[in-house]
Amino acid sequence: MTPRTNDPSRTMSDIIAVATREFAEKGFSGARIDEIAALTQTSKRMIYYYYGSKEGLYLAVLEDAYARTRSAESGLHLDDAPPVEALKKLVSFSIDYKLAHPDFVRLVMTENIHSADFLKRSKTAVHMNTPAIDLLKRIYDRGVTSGDFRAGIDPFDLHMMISALSLYNVSNQPTISVIFKRDIMDKREVDRIRKNSIEMMLRFVKK
């Protein structure tokens, strides 16, 4: 880390980045504000000034992680693509994004362990994640109109299926490697999983 400068935005960004790694690796209970302060060359007092408490920092980390995910999705410009291609691109993106951001997956796992107690306190979590369902609804509705997709599917179900296909590969990778002796992080395995996931989604929605 570079020496601390009088730049609140940069300081907060550094704190969130380090805290994300700490909470993802150690969970809420295991992460220590002292360690986060040391790694960001700031102080506990400064962290509490910005975030109020350990709980406040953890919630800020969660909100930042979800916001980054939704922002990356919006950058795909899927409304400009034909519905089949848009769905394929979204599934592929979801799998690759989770693989590239395992901290996000671990944070989701941690929050589920806590029964989403912290997200329940968020004033932005629902608002920032609603666009994910809206995006899928637009893709799906266009597909139904074009005759590519069958009618009667809830876009929420599509979101759940895509999330399951993309999260499991990361969340369960350690146990899978031990039980089945398969390295699902190997590029060939990742390519196969991505291809199969896209095919499963298309077979589900197509007429």
PDB file of C-alpha atoms in Angstrom:
ATOM      1  CA  MET A   1       0.000   0.000   0.000  1.00  0.00           C
ATOM      2  CA  THR A   2       1.145   3.567  -0.654  1.00  0.00           C
ATOM      3  CA  PRO A   3       1.361   6.082   2.181  1.00  0.00           C
ATOM      4  CA  ARG A   4      -2.016   7.452   3.228  1.00  0.00           C
ATOM      5  CA  THR A   5      -3.014  10.743   1.658  1.00  0.00           C
ATOM      6  CA  ASN A   6      -5.807  13.137   2.523  1.00  0.00           C
ATOM      7  CA  ASP A   7      -8.202  11.603   0.018  1.00  0.00           C
ATOM      8  CA  PRO A   8     -11.413  10.298   1.667  1.00  0.00           C
ATOM      9  CA  SER A   9     -12.693   8.587  -1.491  1.00  0.00           C
ATOM     10  CA  ARG A  10      -9.446   6.710  -1.981  1.00  0.00           C
ATOM     11  CA  THR A  11      -9.271   5.845   1.710  1.00  0.00           C
ATOM     12  CA  MET A  12     -12.779   4.412   1.682  1.00  0.00           C
ATOM     13  CA  SER A  13     -12.059   2.509  -1.536  1.00  0.00           C
ATOM     14  CA  ASP A  14      -8.925   0.993   0.016  1.00  0.00           C
ATOM     15  CA  ILE A  15     -10.827   0.020   3.150  1.00  0.00           C
ATOM     16  CA  ILE A  16     -13.603  -1.658   1.152  1.00  0.00           C
ATOM     17  CA  ALA A  17     -11.106  -3.562  -1.017  1.00  0.00           C
ATOM     18  CA  VAL A  18      -9.156  -4.908   1.951  1.00  0.00           C
ATOM     19  CA  ALA A  19     -12.271  -5.547   4.037  1.00  0.00           C
ATOM     20  CA  THR A  20     -13.786  -7.511   1.154  1.00  0.00           C
ATOM     21  CA  ARG A  21     -10.832  -9.911   1.183  1.00  0.00           C
ATOM     22  CA  GLU A  22     -10.835 -10.170   4.970  1.00  0.00           C
ATOM     23  CA  PHE A  23     -14.565 -10.862   5.310  1.00  0.00           C
ATOM     24  CA  ALA A  24     -14.524 -13.258   2.348  1.00  0.00           C
ATOM     25  CA  GLU A  25     -11.596 -15.256   3.731  1.00  0.00           C
ATOM     26  CA  LYS A  26     -12.478 -15.208   7.419  1.00  0.00           C
ATOM     27  CA  GLY A  27     -16.202 -14.559   7.585  1.00  0.00           C
ATOM     28  CA  PHE A  28     -17.811 -11.839   9.645  1.00  0.00           C
ATOM     29  CA  SER A  29     -16.750 -13.278  12.985  1.00  0.00           C
ATOM     30  CA  GLY A  30     -13.179 -14.019  11.984  1.00  0.00           C
ATOM     31  CA  ALA A  31     -12.346 -10.716  10.311  1.00  0.00           C
ATOM     32  CA  ARG A  32     -10.635  -8.129  12.507  1.00  0.00           C
ATOM     33  CA  ILE A  33     -10.867  -4.361  12.186  1.00  0.00           C
ATOM     34  CA  ASP A  34      -7.305  -4.096  13.545  1.00  0.00           C
ATOM     35  CA  GLU A  35      -6.024  -6.164  10.620  1.00  0.00           C
ATOM     36  CA  ILE A  36      -8.029  -4.188   8.078  1.00  0.00           C
ATOM     37  CA  ALA A  37      -6.695  -0.950   9.534  1.00  0.00           C
ATOM     38  CA  ALA A  38      -3.107  -2.195   9.378  1.00  0.00           C
ATOM     39  CA  LEU A  39      -3.424  -3.355   5.774  1.00  0.00           C
ATOM     40  CA  THR A  40      -4.880  -0.031   4.688  1.00  0.00           C
ATOM     41  CA  GLN A  41      -2.409   2.041   6.712  1.00  0.00           C
ATOM     42  CA  THR A  42      -5.259   3.759   8.456  1.00  0.00           C
ATOM     43  CA  SER A  43      -6.733   3.398  11.943  1.00  0.00           C
ATOM     44  CA  LYS A  44      -9.694   1.747  13.625  1.00  0.00           C
ATOM     45  CA  ARG A  45     -10.882   5.206  14.511  1.00  0.00           C
ATOM     46  CA  MET A  46     -10.900   6.210  10.835  1.00  0.00           C
ATOM     47  CA  ILE A  47     -12.774   3.049   9.827  1.00  0.00           C
ATOM     48  CA  TYR A  48     -15.375   3.644  12.519  1.00  0.00           C
ATOM     49  CA  TYR A  49     -15.614   7.274  11.406  1.00  0.00           C
ATOM     50  CA  TYR A  50     -16.566   6.200   7.889  1.00  0.00           C
ATOM     51  CA  TYR A  51     -18.619   3.089   8.627  1.00  0.00           C
ATOM     52  CA  GLY A  52     -19.750   3.383  12.242  1.00  0.00           C
ATOM     53  CA  SER A  53     -18.924  -0.173  13.315  1.00  0.00           C
ATOM     54  CA  LYS A  54     -17.689  -3.552  12.132  1.00  0.00           C
ATOM     55  CA  GLU A  55     -21.269  -4.356  11.183  1.00  0.00           C
ATOM     56  CA  GLY A  56     -21.486  -1.138   9.173  1.00  0.00           C
ATOM     57  CA  LEU A  57     -18.275  -1.946   7.319  1.00  0.00           C
ATOM     58  CA  TYR A  58     -19.432  -5.474   6.560  1.00  0.00           C
ATOM     59  CA  LEU A  59     -22.729  -4.175   5.175  1.00  0.00           C
ATOM     60  CA  ALA A  60     -20.848  -1.641   3.039  1.00  0.00           C
ATOM     61  CA  VAL A  61     -18.708  -4.478   1.673  1.00  0.00           C
ATOM     62  CA  LEU A  62     -21.816  -6.513   0.804  1.00  0.00           C
ATOM     63  CA  GLU A  63     -23.496  -3.582  -0.912  1.00  0.00           C
ATOM     64  CA  ASP A  64     -20.345  -2.795  -2.864  1.00  0.00           C
ATOM     65  CA  ALA A  65     -20.006  -6.418  -4.008  1.00  0.00           C
ATOM     66  CA  TYR A  66     -23.584  -6.564  -5.271  1.00  0.00           C
ATOM     67  CA  ALA A  67     -23.300  -3.139  -6.891  1.00  0.00           C
ATOM     68  CA  ARG A  68     -20.182  -4.203  -8.809  1.00  0.00           C
ATOM     69  CA  THR A  69     -21.921  -7.340 -10.045  1.00  0.00           C
ATOM     70  CA  ARG A  70     -24.995  -5.491 -11.259  1.00  0.00           C
ATOM     71  CA  SER A  71     -22.821  -2.808 -12.874  1.00  0.00           C
ATOM     72  CA  ALA A  72     -20.861  -5.441 -14.784  1.00  0.00           C
ATOM     73  CA  GLU A  73     -24.117  -6.996 -15.996  1.00  0.00           C
ATOM     74  CA  SER A  74     -25.429  -3.675 -17.242  1.00  0.00           C
ATOM     75  CA  GLY A  75     -22.221  -3.225 -19.222  1.00  0.00           C
ATOM     76  CA  LEU A  76     -23.096  -6.245 -21.368  1.00  0.00           C
ATOM     77  CA  HIS A  77     -25.760  -4.230 -23.263  1.00  0.00           C
ATOM     78  CA  LEU A  78     -27.935  -7.328 -23.586  1.00  0.00           C
ATOM     79  CA  ASP A  79     -30.964  -5.334 -24.687  1.00  0.00           C
ATOM     80  CA  ASP A  80     -29.162  -4.794 -27.989  1.00  0.00           C
ATOM     81  CA  ALA A  81     -28.678  -8.529 -28.665  1.00  0.00           C
ATOM     82  CA  PRO A  82     -31.192 -11.077 -30.027  1.00  0.00           C
ATOM     83  CA  PRO A  83     -32.872 -12.924 -27.124  1.00  0.00           C
ATOM     84  CA  VAL A  84     -31.106 -16.275 -27.605  1.00  0.00           C
ATOM     85  CA  GLU A  85     -27.707 -14.620 -27.875  1.00  0.00           C
ATOM     86  CA  ALA A  86     -28.497 -12.363 -24.929  1.00  0.00           C
ATOM     87  CA  LEU A  87     -29.364 -15.320 -22.705  1.00  0.00           C
ATOM     88  CA  LYS A  88     -26.254 -17.226 -23.783  1.00  0.00           C
ATOM     89  CA  LYS A  89     -24.106 -14.188 -23.090  1.00  0.00           C
ATOM     90  CA  LEU A  90     -25.670 -13.648 -19.658  1.00  0.00           C
ATOM     91  CA  VAL A  91     -25.136 -17.270 -18.582  1.00  0.00           C
ATOM     92  CA  SER A  92     -21.542 -17.198 -19.836  1.00  0.00           C
ATOM     93  CA  PHE A  93     -20.891 -13.889 -18.076  1.00  0.00           C
ATOM     94  CA  SER A  94     -22.400 -15.120 -14.792  1.00  0.00           C
ATOM     95  CA  ILE A  95     -20.178 -18.195 -14.719  1.00  0.00           C
ATOM     96  CA  ASP A  96     -17.014 -16.321 -15.643  1.00  0.00           C
ATOM     97  CA  TYR A  97     -17.735 -13.426 -13.281  1.00  0.00           C
ATOM     98  CA  LYS A  98     -18.160 -15.695 -10.259  1.00  0.00           C
ATOM     99  CA  LEU A  99     -14.984 -17.587 -11.153  1.00  0.00           C
ATOM    100  CA  ALA A 100     -13.096 -14.293 -11.422  1.00  0.00           C
ATOM    101  CA  HIS A 101     -14.609 -12.937  -8.189  1.00  0.00           C
ATOM    102  CA  PRO A 102     -14.633 -15.786  -5.647  1.00  0.00           C
ATOM    103  CA  ASP A 103     -14.748 -13.216  -2.847  1.00  0.00           C
ATOM    104  CA  PHE A 104     -18.261 -12.296  -3.977  1.00  0.00           C
ATOM    105  CA  VAL A 105     -19.348 -15.931  -3.759  1.00  0.00           C
ATOM    106  CA  ARG A 106     -17.834 -16.310  -0.292  1.00  0.00           C
ATOM    107  CA  LEU A 107     -19.540 -13.145   0.906  1.00  0.00           C
ATOM    108  CA  VAL A 108     -22.889 -14.490  -0.332  1.00  0.00           C
ATOM    109  CA  MET A 109     -22.200 -17.782   1.454  1.00  0.00           C
ATOM    110  CA  THR A 110     -21.324 -15.941   4.665  1.00  0.00           C
ATOM    111  CA  GLU A 111     -24.437 -13.808   4.499  1.00  0.00           C
ATOM    112  CA  ASN A 112     -26.590 -16.900   4.008  1.00  0.00           C
ATOM    113  CA  ILE A 113     -24.990 -18.447   7.090  1.00  0.00           C
ATOM    114  CA  HIS A 114     -26.163 -15.324   8.928  1.00  0.00           C
ATOM    115  CA  SER A 115     -29.671 -15.695   7.419  1.00  0.00           C
ATOM    116  CA  ALA A 116     -29.166 -12.427   5.495  1.00  0.00           C
ATOM    117  CA  ASP A 117     -29.370 -10.503   8.764  1.00  0.00           C
ATOM    118  CA  PHE A 118     -27.095  -7.756   7.460  1.00  0.00           C
ATOM    119  CA  LEU A 119     -28.701  -7.428   4.037  1.00  0.00           C
ATOM    120  CA  LYS A 120     -32.031  -6.989   5.801  1.00  0.00           C
ATOM    121  CA  ARG A 121     -30.626  -3.731   7.168  1.00  0.00           C
ATOM    122  CA  SER A 122     -29.549  -2.487   3.742  1.00  0.00           C
ATOM    123  CA  LYS A 123     -31.426   0.431   2.239  1.00  0.00           C
ATOM    124  CA  THR A 124     -30.096  -0.326  -1.246  1.00  0.00           C
ATOM    125  CA  ALA A 125     -29.860  -4.132  -1.598  1.00  0.00           C
ATOM    126  CA  VAL A 126     -33.354  -4.632  -3.019  1.00  0.00           C
ATOM    127  CA  HIS A 127     -33.141  -1.589  -5.255  1.00  0.00           C
ATOM    128  CA  MET A 128     -29.779  -2.512  -6.749  1.00  0.00           C
ATOM    129  CA  ASN A 129     -30.661  -6.160  -7.383  1.00  0.00           C
ATOM    130  CA  THR A 130     -34.133  -5.704  -8.865  1.00  0.00           C
ATOM    131  CA  PRO A 131     -32.596  -4.775 -12.267  1.00  0.00           C
ATOM    132  CA  ALA A 132     -31.209  -8.328 -12.548  1.00  0.00           C
ATOM    133  CA  ILE A 133     -34.767  -9.713 -12.725  1.00  0.00           C
ATOM    134  CA  ASP A 134     -35.916  -6.852 -14.946  1.00  0.00           C
ATOM    135  CA  LEU A 135     -33.102  -7.593 -17.394  1.00  0.00           C
ATOM    136  CA  LEU A 136     -34.017 -11.264 -17.603  1.00  0.00           C
ATOM    137  CA  LYS A 137     -37.687 -10.374 -18.038  1.00  0.00           C
ATOM    138  CA  ARG A 138     -36.868  -8.156 -21.001  1.00  0.00           C
ATOM    139  CA  ILE A 139     -34.722 -10.864 -22.608  1.00  0.00           C
ATOM    140  CA  TYR A 140     -37.359 -13.514 -21.960  1.00  0.00           C
ATOM    141  CA  ASP A 141     -40.287 -11.397 -23.156  1.00  0.00           C
ATOM    142  CA  ARG A 142     -38.441 -10.597 -26.385  1.00  0.00           C
ATOM    143  CA  GLY A 143     -37.770 -14.299 -26.824  1.00  0.00           C
ATOM    144  CA  VAL A 144     -41.424 -15.179 -26.367  1.00  0.00           C
ATOM    145  CA  THR A 145     -42.452 -12.465 -28.841  1.00  0.00           C
ATOM    146  CA  SER A 146     -39.912 -13.658 -31.419  1.00  0.00           C
ATOM    147  CA  GLY A 147     -41.049 -17.270 -31.000  1.00  0.00           C
ATOM    148  CA  ASP A 148     -37.684 -18.437 -29.643  1.00  0.00           C
ATOM    149  CA  PHE A 149     -38.858 -19.041 -26.069  1.00  0.00           C
ATOM    150  CA  ARG A 150     -41.925 -20.826 -24.734  1.00  0.00           C
ATOM    151  CA  ALA A 151     -44.410 -18.874 -22.663  1.00  0.00           C
ATOM    152  CA  GLY A 152     -45.187 -19.350 -18.984  1.00  0.00           C
ATOM    153  CA  ILE A 153     -41.739 -19.067 -17.366  1.00  0.00           C
ATOM    154  CA  ASP A 154     -41.135 -16.762 -14.419  1.00  0.00           C
ATOM    155  CA  PRO A 155     -37.960 -14.680 -15.018  1.00  0.00           C
ATOM    156  CA  PHE A 156     -37.204 -15.075 -11.320  1.00  0.00           C
ATOM    157  CA  ASP A 157     -36.824 -18.814 -11.910  1.00  0.00           C
ATOM    158  CA  LEU A 158     -34.354 -18.111 -14.698  1.00  0.00           C
ATOM    159  CA  HIS A 159     -32.360 -15.905 -12.344  1.00  0.00           C
ATOM    160  CA  MET A 160     -32.320 -18.626  -9.694  1.00  0.00           C
ATOM    161  CA  MET A 161     -31.132 -21.230 -12.199  1.00  0.00           C
ATOM    162  CA  ILE A 162     -28.354 -19.036 -13.570  1.00  0.00           C
ATOM    163  CA  SER A 163     -27.230 -18.157 -10.044  1.00  0.00           C
ATOM    164  CA  ALA A 164     -27.156 -21.822  -9.046  1.00  0.00           C
ATOM    165  CA  LEU A 165     -25.151 -22.831 -12.115  1.00  0.00           C
ATOM    166  CA  SER A 166     -22.599 -20.064 -11.608  1.00  0.00           C
ATOM    167  CA  LEU A 167     -22.268 -20.087  -7.813  1.00  0.00           C
ATOM    168  CA  TYR A 168     -21.965 -23.821  -7.183  1.00  0.00           C
ATOM    169  CA  ASN A 169     -18.773 -24.187  -9.220  1.00  0.00           C
ATOM    170  CA  VAL A 170     -17.022 -21.759  -6.907  1.00  0.00           C
ATOM    171  CA  SER A 171     -18.710 -22.395  -3.567  1.00  0.00           C
ATOM    172  CA  ASN A 172     -18.273 -26.191  -3.705  1.00  0.00           C
ATOM    173  CA  GLN A 173     -14.981 -26.401  -5.553  1.00  0.00           C
ATOM    174  CA  PRO A 174     -12.949 -27.524  -2.492  1.00  0.00           C
ATOM    175  CA  THR A 175     -15.272 -30.405  -1.571  1.00  0.00           C
ATOM    176  CA  ILE A 176     -15.707 -31.477  -5.193  1.00  0.00           C
ATOM    177  CA  SER A 177     -11.939 -31.649  -5.664  1.00  0.00           C
ATOM    178  CA  VAL A 178     -11.577 -33.886  -2.600  1.00  0.00           C
ATOM    179  CA  ILE A 179     -14.580 -36.169  -3.135  1.00  0.00           C
ATOM    180  CA  PHE A 180     -14.466 -36.580  -6.911  1.00  0.00           C
ATOM    181  CA  LYS A 181     -10.805 -35.774  -7.599  1.00  0.00           C
ATOM    182  CA  ARG A 182     -11.828 -33.295 -10.294  1.00  0.00           C
ATOM    183  CA  ASP A 183     -10.221 -29.910 -10.767  1.00  0.00           C
ATOM    184  CA  ILE A 184     -13.220 -27.926 -11.950  1.00  0.00           C
ATOM    185  CA  MET A 185     -11.044 -24.796 -12.051  1.00  0.00           C
ATOM    186  CA  ASP A 186      -9.077 -26.305 -14.938  1.00  0.00           C
ATOM    187  CA  LYS A 187      -9.737 -24.365 -18.154  1.00  0.00           C
ATOM    188  CA  ARG A 188     -11.100 -27.427 -19.966  1.00  0.00           C
ATOM    189  CA  GLU A 189     -13.476 -28.123 -17.086  1.00  0.00           C
ATOM    190  CA  VAL A 190     -14.582 -24.495 -16.966  1.00  0.00           C
ATOM    191  CA  ASP A 191     -15.222 -24.469 -20.734  1.00  0.00           C
ATOM    192  CA  ARG A 192     -17.249 -27.673 -20.439  1.00  0.00           C
ATOM    193  CA  ILE A 193     -19.299 -26.388 -17.498  1.00  0.00           C
ATOM    194  CA  ARG A 194     -19.976 -23.110 -19.289  1.00  0.00           C
ATOM    195  CA  LYS A 195     -21.073 -24.903 -22.464  1.00  0.00           C
ATOM    196  CA  ASN A 196     -23.324 -27.317 -20.551  1.00  0.00           C
ATOM    197  CA  SER A 197     -24.866 -24.517 -18.499  1.00  0.00           C
ATOM    198  CA  ILE A 198     -25.751 -22.521 -21.592  1.00  0.00           C
ATOM    199  CA  GLU A 199     -27.260 -25.608 -23.222  1.00  0.00           C
ATOM    200  CA  MET A 200     -29.331 -26.417 -20.124  1.00  0.00           C
ATOM    201  CA  MET A 201     -30.755 -22.900 -19.981  1.00  0.00           C
ATOM    202  CA  LEU A 202     -31.572 -22.826 -23.683  1.00  0.00           C
ATOM    203  CA  ARG A 203     -33.247 -26.240 -23.575  1.00  0.00           C
ATOM    204  CA  PHE A 204     -35.355 -25.046 -20.660  1.00  0.00           C
ATOM    205  CA  VAL A 205     -36.613 -21.854 -22.313  1.00  0.00           C
ATOM    206  CA  LYS A 206     -36.845 -22.876 -25.967  1.00  0.00           C
ATOM    207  CA  LYS A 207     -40.046 -24.214 -27.494  1.00  0.00           C
TER     208      LYS A 207
END
